[in-house]
Amino acid sequence: MTLIQYSWVNLMVFSLGWRSYQNVTNEYLYFAPDLVLSQDQMRRSPIYELCLAIQFIPQEFANLQVSREEFLCMKAIILLNTVPLEGLKSQAVFEDMRQNYIRELTKAIHLREKGLVASSQRFYHLTKLMDAMHDIVKKVNLFCLSTFIQADAMKVEFPEMMTEVIASQLPKVLAGMVRPLTFHSK
């Protein structure tokens, strides 16, 4: 449950990138079948800068021609990419599970890339994309918390479960009480 609480925004943003990559060109963001934003609509919205940051994800999916198998492995790894500073109760089990998904990603890469150099380069690029998610999601988290704090003034209502998660988890995330797990140092 802890991992989901810390990673739900990561998963939502990553999946938004995948839906956009699968369903529209890179000038759009595909939130849902009835909510597709064009560049012009994004530009006129108060979340334009956020949309630009998020658009990086489907653009990278397109540049790398990410397969569904790679995406699914990456999605599982993203769930396991943020942990509390103090660690988890079952840290060894967690680390084993994370390594298993990294191995699965490596297998998915080898289905596409046969040579060692090509598969190593692909692994590097896919893991750089996963690392970039931390900065993108930090912007989304800041926006969510800011909107949540100003909800009454903005006349925005949040569902009860979302209110609970935002109120209890986002301040911890933004205060640095969690540790993003990365593949590469900055």
PDB file of C-alpha atoms in Angstrom:
ATOM      1  CA  MET A   1       0.000   0.000   0.000  1.00  0.00           C
ATOM      2  CA  THR A   2       2.869   2.357   0.815  1.00  0.00           C
ATOM      3  CA  LEU A   3       4.340   1.972  -2.671  1.00  0.00           C
ATOM      4  CA  ILE A   4       1.007   2.790  -4.299  1.00  0.00           C
ATOM      5  CA  GLN A   5       0.564   5.851  -2.094  1.00  0.00           C
ATOM      6  CA  TYR A   6       3.982   7.186  -3.071  1.00  0.00           C
ATOM      7  CA  SER A   7       3.825   6.168  -6.734  1.00  0.00           C
ATOM      8  CA  TRP A   8       0.236   6.789  -7.842  1.00  0.00           C
ATOM      9  CA  VAL A   9       1.058  10.087  -9.585  1.00  0.00           C
ATOM     10  CA  ASN A  10       4.079   8.473 -11.283  1.00  0.00           C
ATOM     11  CA  LEU A  11       1.867   5.671 -12.592  1.00  0.00           C
ATOM     12  CA  MET A  12      -0.879   8.036 -13.759  1.00  0.00           C
ATOM     13  CA  VAL A  13       1.538  10.318 -15.619  1.00  0.00           C
ATOM     14  CA  PHE A  14       3.442   7.400 -17.168  1.00  0.00           C
ATOM     15  CA  SER A  15       0.164   5.823 -18.321  1.00  0.00           C
ATOM     16  CA  LEU A  16      -0.992   9.180 -19.724  1.00  0.00           C
ATOM     17  CA  GLY A  17       2.204   9.217 -21.766  1.00  0.00           C
ATOM     18  CA  TRP A  18       1.523   5.699 -23.026  1.00  0.00           C
ATOM     19  CA  ARG A  19      -2.102   6.460 -23.964  1.00  0.00           C
ATOM     20  CA  SER A  20      -0.936   9.550 -25.824  1.00  0.00           C
ATOM     21  CA  TYR A  21       1.767   7.568 -27.646  1.00  0.00           C
ATOM     22  CA  GLN A  22      -0.698   4.830 -28.597  1.00  0.00           C
ATOM     23  CA  ASN A  23      -3.691   6.945 -29.633  1.00  0.00           C
ATOM     24  CA  VAL A  24      -2.609  10.354 -30.950  1.00  0.00           C
ATOM     25  CA  THR A  25       0.325  12.205 -32.497  1.00  0.00           C
ATOM     26  CA  ASN A  26       2.878  13.970 -30.330  1.00  0.00           C
ATOM     27  CA  GLU A  27       1.001  17.294 -30.548  1.00  0.00           C
ATOM     28  CA  TYR A  28      -1.727  15.947 -28.241  1.00  0.00           C
ATOM     29  CA  LEU A  29      -2.174  14.557 -24.752  1.00  0.00           C
ATOM     30  CA  TYR A  30      -4.720  11.747 -24.486  1.00  0.00           C
ATOM     31  CA  PHE A  31      -6.167  11.928 -20.977  1.00  0.00           C
ATOM     32  CA  ALA A  32      -9.270   9.906 -21.959  1.00  0.00           C
ATOM     33  CA  PRO A  33     -11.278   9.247 -25.145  1.00  0.00           C
ATOM     34  CA  ASP A  34     -13.374  12.326 -24.407  1.00  0.00           C
ATOM     35  CA  LEU A  35     -10.478  14.473 -23.151  1.00  0.00           C
ATOM     36  CA  VAL A  36      -7.732  14.909 -25.732  1.00  0.00           C
ATOM     37  CA  LEU A  37      -5.846  18.209 -25.561  1.00  0.00           C
ATOM     38  CA  SER A  38      -4.242  19.730 -28.645  1.00  0.00           C
ATOM     39  CA  GLN A  39      -1.230  22.049 -28.489  1.00  0.00           C
ATOM     40  CA  ASP A  40      -3.555  25.029 -28.831  1.00  0.00           C
ATOM     41  CA  GLN A  41      -5.824  23.847 -26.013  1.00  0.00           C
ATOM     42  CA  MET A  42      -2.803  23.198 -23.806  1.00  0.00           C
ATOM     43  CA  ARG A  43      -1.389  26.636 -24.569  1.00  0.00           C
ATOM     44  CA  ARG A  44      -4.658  28.265 -23.451  1.00  0.00           C
ATOM     45  CA  SER A  45      -4.917  26.199 -20.273  1.00  0.00           C
ATOM     46  CA  PRO A  46      -3.455  27.087 -16.871  1.00  0.00           C
ATOM     47  CA  ILE A  47      -1.483  23.826 -16.948  1.00  0.00           C
ATOM     48  CA  TYR A  48       0.439  24.556 -20.145  1.00  0.00           C
ATOM     49  CA  GLU A  49       3.904  24.227 -18.566  1.00  0.00           C
ATOM     50  CA  LEU A  50       2.837  20.973 -16.943  1.00  0.00           C
ATOM     51  CA  CYS A  51       1.545  19.629 -20.260  1.00  0.00           C
ATOM     52  CA  LEU A  52       4.856  20.468 -21.938  1.00  0.00           C
ATOM     53  CA  ALA A  53       6.725  18.533 -19.264  1.00  0.00           C
ATOM     54  CA  ILE A  54       4.362  15.566 -19.598  1.00  0.00           C
ATOM     55  CA  GLN A  55       4.619  15.574 -23.413  1.00  0.00           C
ATOM     56  CA  PHE A  56       8.243  14.529 -23.052  1.00  0.00           C
ATOM     57  CA  ILE A  57       7.054  11.022 -22.142  1.00  0.00           C
ATOM     58  CA  PRO A  58       5.084  10.119 -25.304  1.00  0.00           C
ATOM     59  CA  GLN A  59       7.766  11.842 -27.391  1.00  0.00           C
ATOM     60  CA  GLU A  60      10.375   9.544 -25.858  1.00  0.00           C
ATOM     61  CA  PHE A  61       8.099   6.527 -26.343  1.00  0.00           C
ATOM     62  CA  ALA A  62       7.915   7.480 -30.030  1.00  0.00           C
ATOM     63  CA  ASN A  63      11.653   8.173 -30.364  1.00  0.00           C
ATOM     64  CA  LEU A  64      12.475   4.825 -28.758  1.00  0.00           C
ATOM     65  CA  GLN A  65       9.552   2.930 -30.335  1.00  0.00           C
ATOM     66  CA  VAL A  66       8.772   1.381 -26.945  1.00  0.00           C
ATOM     67  CA  SER A  67       7.015  -1.993 -27.139  1.00  0.00           C
ATOM     68  CA  ARG A  68       4.045  -2.943 -24.990  1.00  0.00           C
ATOM     69  CA  GLU A  69       6.193  -5.504 -23.124  1.00  0.00           C
ATOM     70  CA  GLU A  70       8.821  -2.868 -22.346  1.00  0.00           C
ATOM     71  CA  PHE A  71       6.114  -0.429 -21.224  1.00  0.00           C
ATOM     72  CA  LEU A  72       4.554  -2.979 -18.856  1.00  0.00           C
ATOM     73  CA  CYS A  73       7.929  -3.789 -17.281  1.00  0.00           C
ATOM     74  CA  MET A  74       8.728  -0.086 -16.955  1.00  0.00           C
ATOM     75  CA  LYS A  75       5.325   0.566 -15.388  1.00  0.00           C
ATOM     76  CA  ALA A  76       5.991  -2.093 -12.743  1.00  0.00           C
ATOM     77  CA  ILE A  77       9.438  -0.629 -12.078  1.00  0.00           C
ATOM     78  CA  ILE A  78       7.939   2.871 -11.755  1.00  0.00           C
ATOM     79  CA  LEU A  79       5.662   1.524  -9.027  1.00  0.00           C
ATOM     80  CA  LEU A  80       8.870   0.467  -7.283  1.00  0.00           C
ATOM     81  CA  ASN A  81      10.825   3.687  -7.916  1.00  0.00           C
ATOM     82  CA  THR A  82       9.890   5.707  -4.808  1.00  0.00           C
ATOM     83  CA  VAL A  83      10.306   4.517  -1.233  1.00  0.00           C
ATOM     84  CA  PRO A  84      10.117   6.124   2.223  1.00  0.00           C
ATOM     85  CA  LEU A  85      13.459   7.471   3.475  1.00  0.00           C
ATOM     86  CA  GLU A  86      13.408   4.971   6.336  1.00  0.00           C
ATOM     87  CA  GLY A  87      12.927   2.122   3.871  1.00  0.00           C
ATOM     88  CA  LEU A  88      10.248  -0.537   3.871  1.00  0.00           C
ATOM     89  CA  LYS A  89       9.418  -3.196   6.453  1.00  0.00           C
ATOM     90  CA  SER A  90      10.286  -5.879   3.916  1.00  0.00           C
ATOM     91  CA  GLN A  91      13.175  -4.087   2.210  1.00  0.00           C
ATOM     92  CA  ALA A  92      14.894  -7.300   1.075  1.00  0.00           C
ATOM     93  CA  VAL A  93      11.682  -8.623  -0.494  1.00  0.00           C
ATOM     94  CA  PHE A  94      11.132  -5.240  -2.149  1.00  0.00           C
ATOM     95  CA  GLU A  95      14.649  -5.157  -3.613  1.00  0.00           C
ATOM     96  CA  ASP A  96      14.267  -8.711  -4.919  1.00  0.00           C
ATOM     97  CA  MET A  97      10.939  -7.845  -6.553  1.00  0.00           C
ATOM     98  CA  ARG A  98      12.411  -4.699  -8.142  1.00  0.00           C
ATOM     99  CA  GLN A  99      15.373  -6.667  -9.510  1.00  0.00           C
ATOM    100  CA  ASN A 100      12.982  -9.245 -10.986  1.00  0.00           C
ATOM    101  CA  TYR A 101      11.148  -6.522 -12.938  1.00  0.00           C
ATOM    102  CA  ILE A 102      14.451  -5.044 -14.102  1.00  0.00           C
ATOM    103  CA  ARG A 103      15.414  -8.519 -15.372  1.00  0.00           C
ATOM    104  CA  GLU A 104      12.042  -8.763 -17.137  1.00  0.00           C
ATOM    105  CA  LEU A 105      12.710  -5.412 -18.815  1.00  0.00           C
ATOM    106  CA  THR A 106      16.086  -6.732 -19.941  1.00  0.00           C
ATOM    107  CA  LYS A 107      14.363  -9.798 -21.448  1.00  0.00           C
ATOM    108  CA  ALA A 108      11.830  -7.571 -23.239  1.00  0.00           C
ATOM    109  CA  ILE A 109      14.700  -5.510 -24.644  1.00  0.00           C
ATOM    110  CA  HIS A 110      16.471  -8.656 -25.886  1.00  0.00           C
ATOM    111  CA  LEU A 111      13.348  -9.575 -27.874  1.00  0.00           C
ATOM    112  CA  ARG A 112      13.975  -6.425 -29.950  1.00  0.00           C
ATOM    113  CA  GLU A 113      17.717  -5.907 -29.793  1.00  0.00           C
ATOM    114  CA  LYS A 114      19.920  -8.913 -30.424  1.00  0.00           C
ATOM    115  CA  GLY A 115      23.389  -7.432 -29.941  1.00  0.00           C
ATOM    116  CA  LEU A 116      24.924  -6.653 -26.562  1.00  0.00           C
ATOM    117  CA  VAL A 117      25.772  -3.050 -27.478  1.00  0.00           C
ATOM    118  CA  ALA A 118      22.330  -2.311 -28.936  1.00  0.00           C
ATOM    119  CA  SER A 119      20.497  -3.882 -25.989  1.00  0.00           C
ATOM    120  CA  SER A 120      22.742  -2.054 -23.497  1.00  0.00           C
ATOM    121  CA  GLN A 121      22.063   1.254 -25.236  1.00  0.00           C
ATOM    122  CA  ARG A 122      18.323   0.573 -25.236  1.00  0.00           C
ATOM    123  CA  PHE A 123      18.375  -0.293 -21.525  1.00  0.00           C
ATOM    124  CA  TYR A 124      20.265   2.958 -20.906  1.00  0.00           C
ATOM    125  CA  HIS A 125      17.672   5.039 -22.807  1.00  0.00           C
ATOM    126  CA  LEU A 126      14.666   3.355 -21.179  1.00  0.00           C
ATOM    127  CA  THR A 127      16.125   3.770 -17.702  1.00  0.00           C
ATOM    128  CA  LYS A 128      16.958   7.439 -18.434  1.00  0.00           C
ATOM    129  CA  LEU A 129      13.275   7.913 -19.312  1.00  0.00           C
ATOM    130  CA  MET A 130      12.230   6.308 -16.019  1.00  0.00           C
ATOM    131  CA  ASP A 131      14.666   8.557 -14.148  1.00  0.00           C
ATOM    132  CA  ALA A 132      13.253  11.636 -15.922  1.00  0.00           C
ATOM    133  CA  MET A 133       9.828  10.711 -14.565  1.00  0.00           C
ATOM    134  CA  HIS A 134      10.884  11.884 -11.082  1.00  0.00           C
ATOM    135  CA  ASP A 135      11.332  15.511 -12.205  1.00  0.00           C
ATOM    136  CA  ILE A 136       8.136  15.510 -14.260  1.00  0.00           C
ATOM    137  CA  VAL A 137       6.118  14.003 -11.425  1.00  0.00           C
ATOM    138  CA  LYS A 138       7.550  16.486  -8.935  1.00  0.00           C
ATOM    139  CA  LYS A 139       5.978  19.271 -11.037  1.00  0.00           C
ATOM    140  CA  VAL A 140       2.663  17.396 -11.134  1.00  0.00           C
ATOM    141  CA  ASN A 141       2.801  16.820  -7.363  1.00  0.00           C
ATOM    142  CA  LEU A 142       3.423  20.525  -6.747  1.00  0.00           C
ATOM    143  CA  PHE A 143       0.464  21.416  -8.955  1.00  0.00           C
ATOM    144  CA  CYS A 144      -1.795  18.847  -7.232  1.00  0.00           C
ATOM    145  CA  LEU A 145      -0.871  20.043  -3.755  1.00  0.00           C
ATOM    146  CA  SER A 146      -1.243  23.705  -4.724  1.00  0.00           C
ATOM    147  CA  THR A 147      -4.669  23.026  -6.255  1.00  0.00           C
ATOM    148  CA  PHE A 148      -5.659  20.978  -3.213  1.00  0.00           C
ATOM    149  CA  ILE A 149      -4.644  23.757  -0.818  1.00  0.00           C
ATOM    150  CA  GLN A 150      -6.580  26.325  -2.862  1.00  0.00           C
ATOM    151  CA  ALA A 151      -9.525  23.988  -3.557  1.00  0.00           C
ATOM    152  CA  ASP A 152     -12.120  26.002  -1.665  1.00  0.00           C
ATOM    153  CA  ALA A 153     -11.138  29.296  -3.275  1.00  0.00           C
ATOM    154  CA  MET A 154     -11.003  27.661  -6.727  1.00  0.00           C
ATOM    155  CA  LYS A 155     -14.262  25.773  -6.141  1.00  0.00           C
ATOM    156  CA  VAL A 156     -12.582  22.460  -6.941  1.00  0.00           C
ATOM    157  CA  GLU A 157     -13.873  19.304  -5.281  1.00  0.00           C
ATOM    158  CA  PHE A 158     -11.700  16.255  -4.783  1.00  0.00           C
ATOM    159  CA  PRO A 159     -13.067  12.736  -4.263  1.00  0.00           C
ATOM    160  CA  GLU A 160     -12.681  11.549  -0.666  1.00  0.00           C
ATOM    161  CA  MET A 161     -10.030   8.929  -1.395  1.00  0.00           C
ATOM    162  CA  MET A 162      -7.978  11.394  -3.428  1.00  0.00           C
ATOM    163  CA  THR A 163      -8.282  13.977  -0.645  1.00  0.00           C
ATOM    164  CA  GLU A 164      -6.932  11.436   1.819  1.00  0.00           C
ATOM    165  CA  VAL A 165      -3.954  10.491  -0.344  1.00  0.00           C
ATOM    166  CA  ILE A 166      -3.114  14.078  -1.297  1.00  0.00           C
ATOM    167  CA  ALA A 167      -3.368  15.330   2.282  1.00  0.00           C
ATOM    168  CA  SER A 168      -1.301  12.518   3.776  1.00  0.00           C
ATOM    169  CA  GLN A 169       1.233  11.654   1.061  1.00  0.00           C
ATOM    170  CA  LEU A 170       2.037  14.645  -1.146  1.00  0.00           C
ATOM    171  CA  PRO A 171       3.401  16.797   1.695  1.00  0.00           C
ATOM    172  CA  LYS A 172       5.748  13.920   2.606  1.00  0.00           C
ATOM    173  CA  VAL A 173       6.845  13.503  -1.005  1.00  0.00           C
ATOM    174  CA  LEU A 174       7.450  17.216  -1.503  1.00  0.00           C
ATOM    175  CA  ALA A 175       9.199  17.560   1.877  1.00  0.00           C
ATOM    176  CA  GLY A 176      11.768  14.985   0.783  1.00  0.00           C
ATOM    177  CA  MET A 177      10.595  12.221   3.125  1.00  0.00           C
ATOM    178  CA  VAL A 178      10.756   9.746   0.258  1.00  0.00           C
ATOM    179  CA  ARG A 179      13.686   8.574  -1.786  1.00  0.00           C
ATOM    180  CA  PRO A 180      13.434   8.324  -5.558  1.00  0.00           C
ATOM    181  CA  LEU A 181      15.281   5.282  -6.845  1.00  0.00           C
ATOM    182  CA  THR A 182      17.190   6.098 -10.006  1.00  0.00           C
ATOM    183  CA  PHE A 183      19.328   4.146 -12.419  1.00  0.00           C
ATOM    184  CA  HIS A 184      21.696   7.017 -13.253  1.00  0.00           C
ATOM    185  CA  SER A 185      23.241   9.817 -11.210  1.00  0.00           C
ATOM    186  CA  LYS A 186      22.488  13.333 -12.391  1.00  0.00           C
TER     187      LYS A 186
END
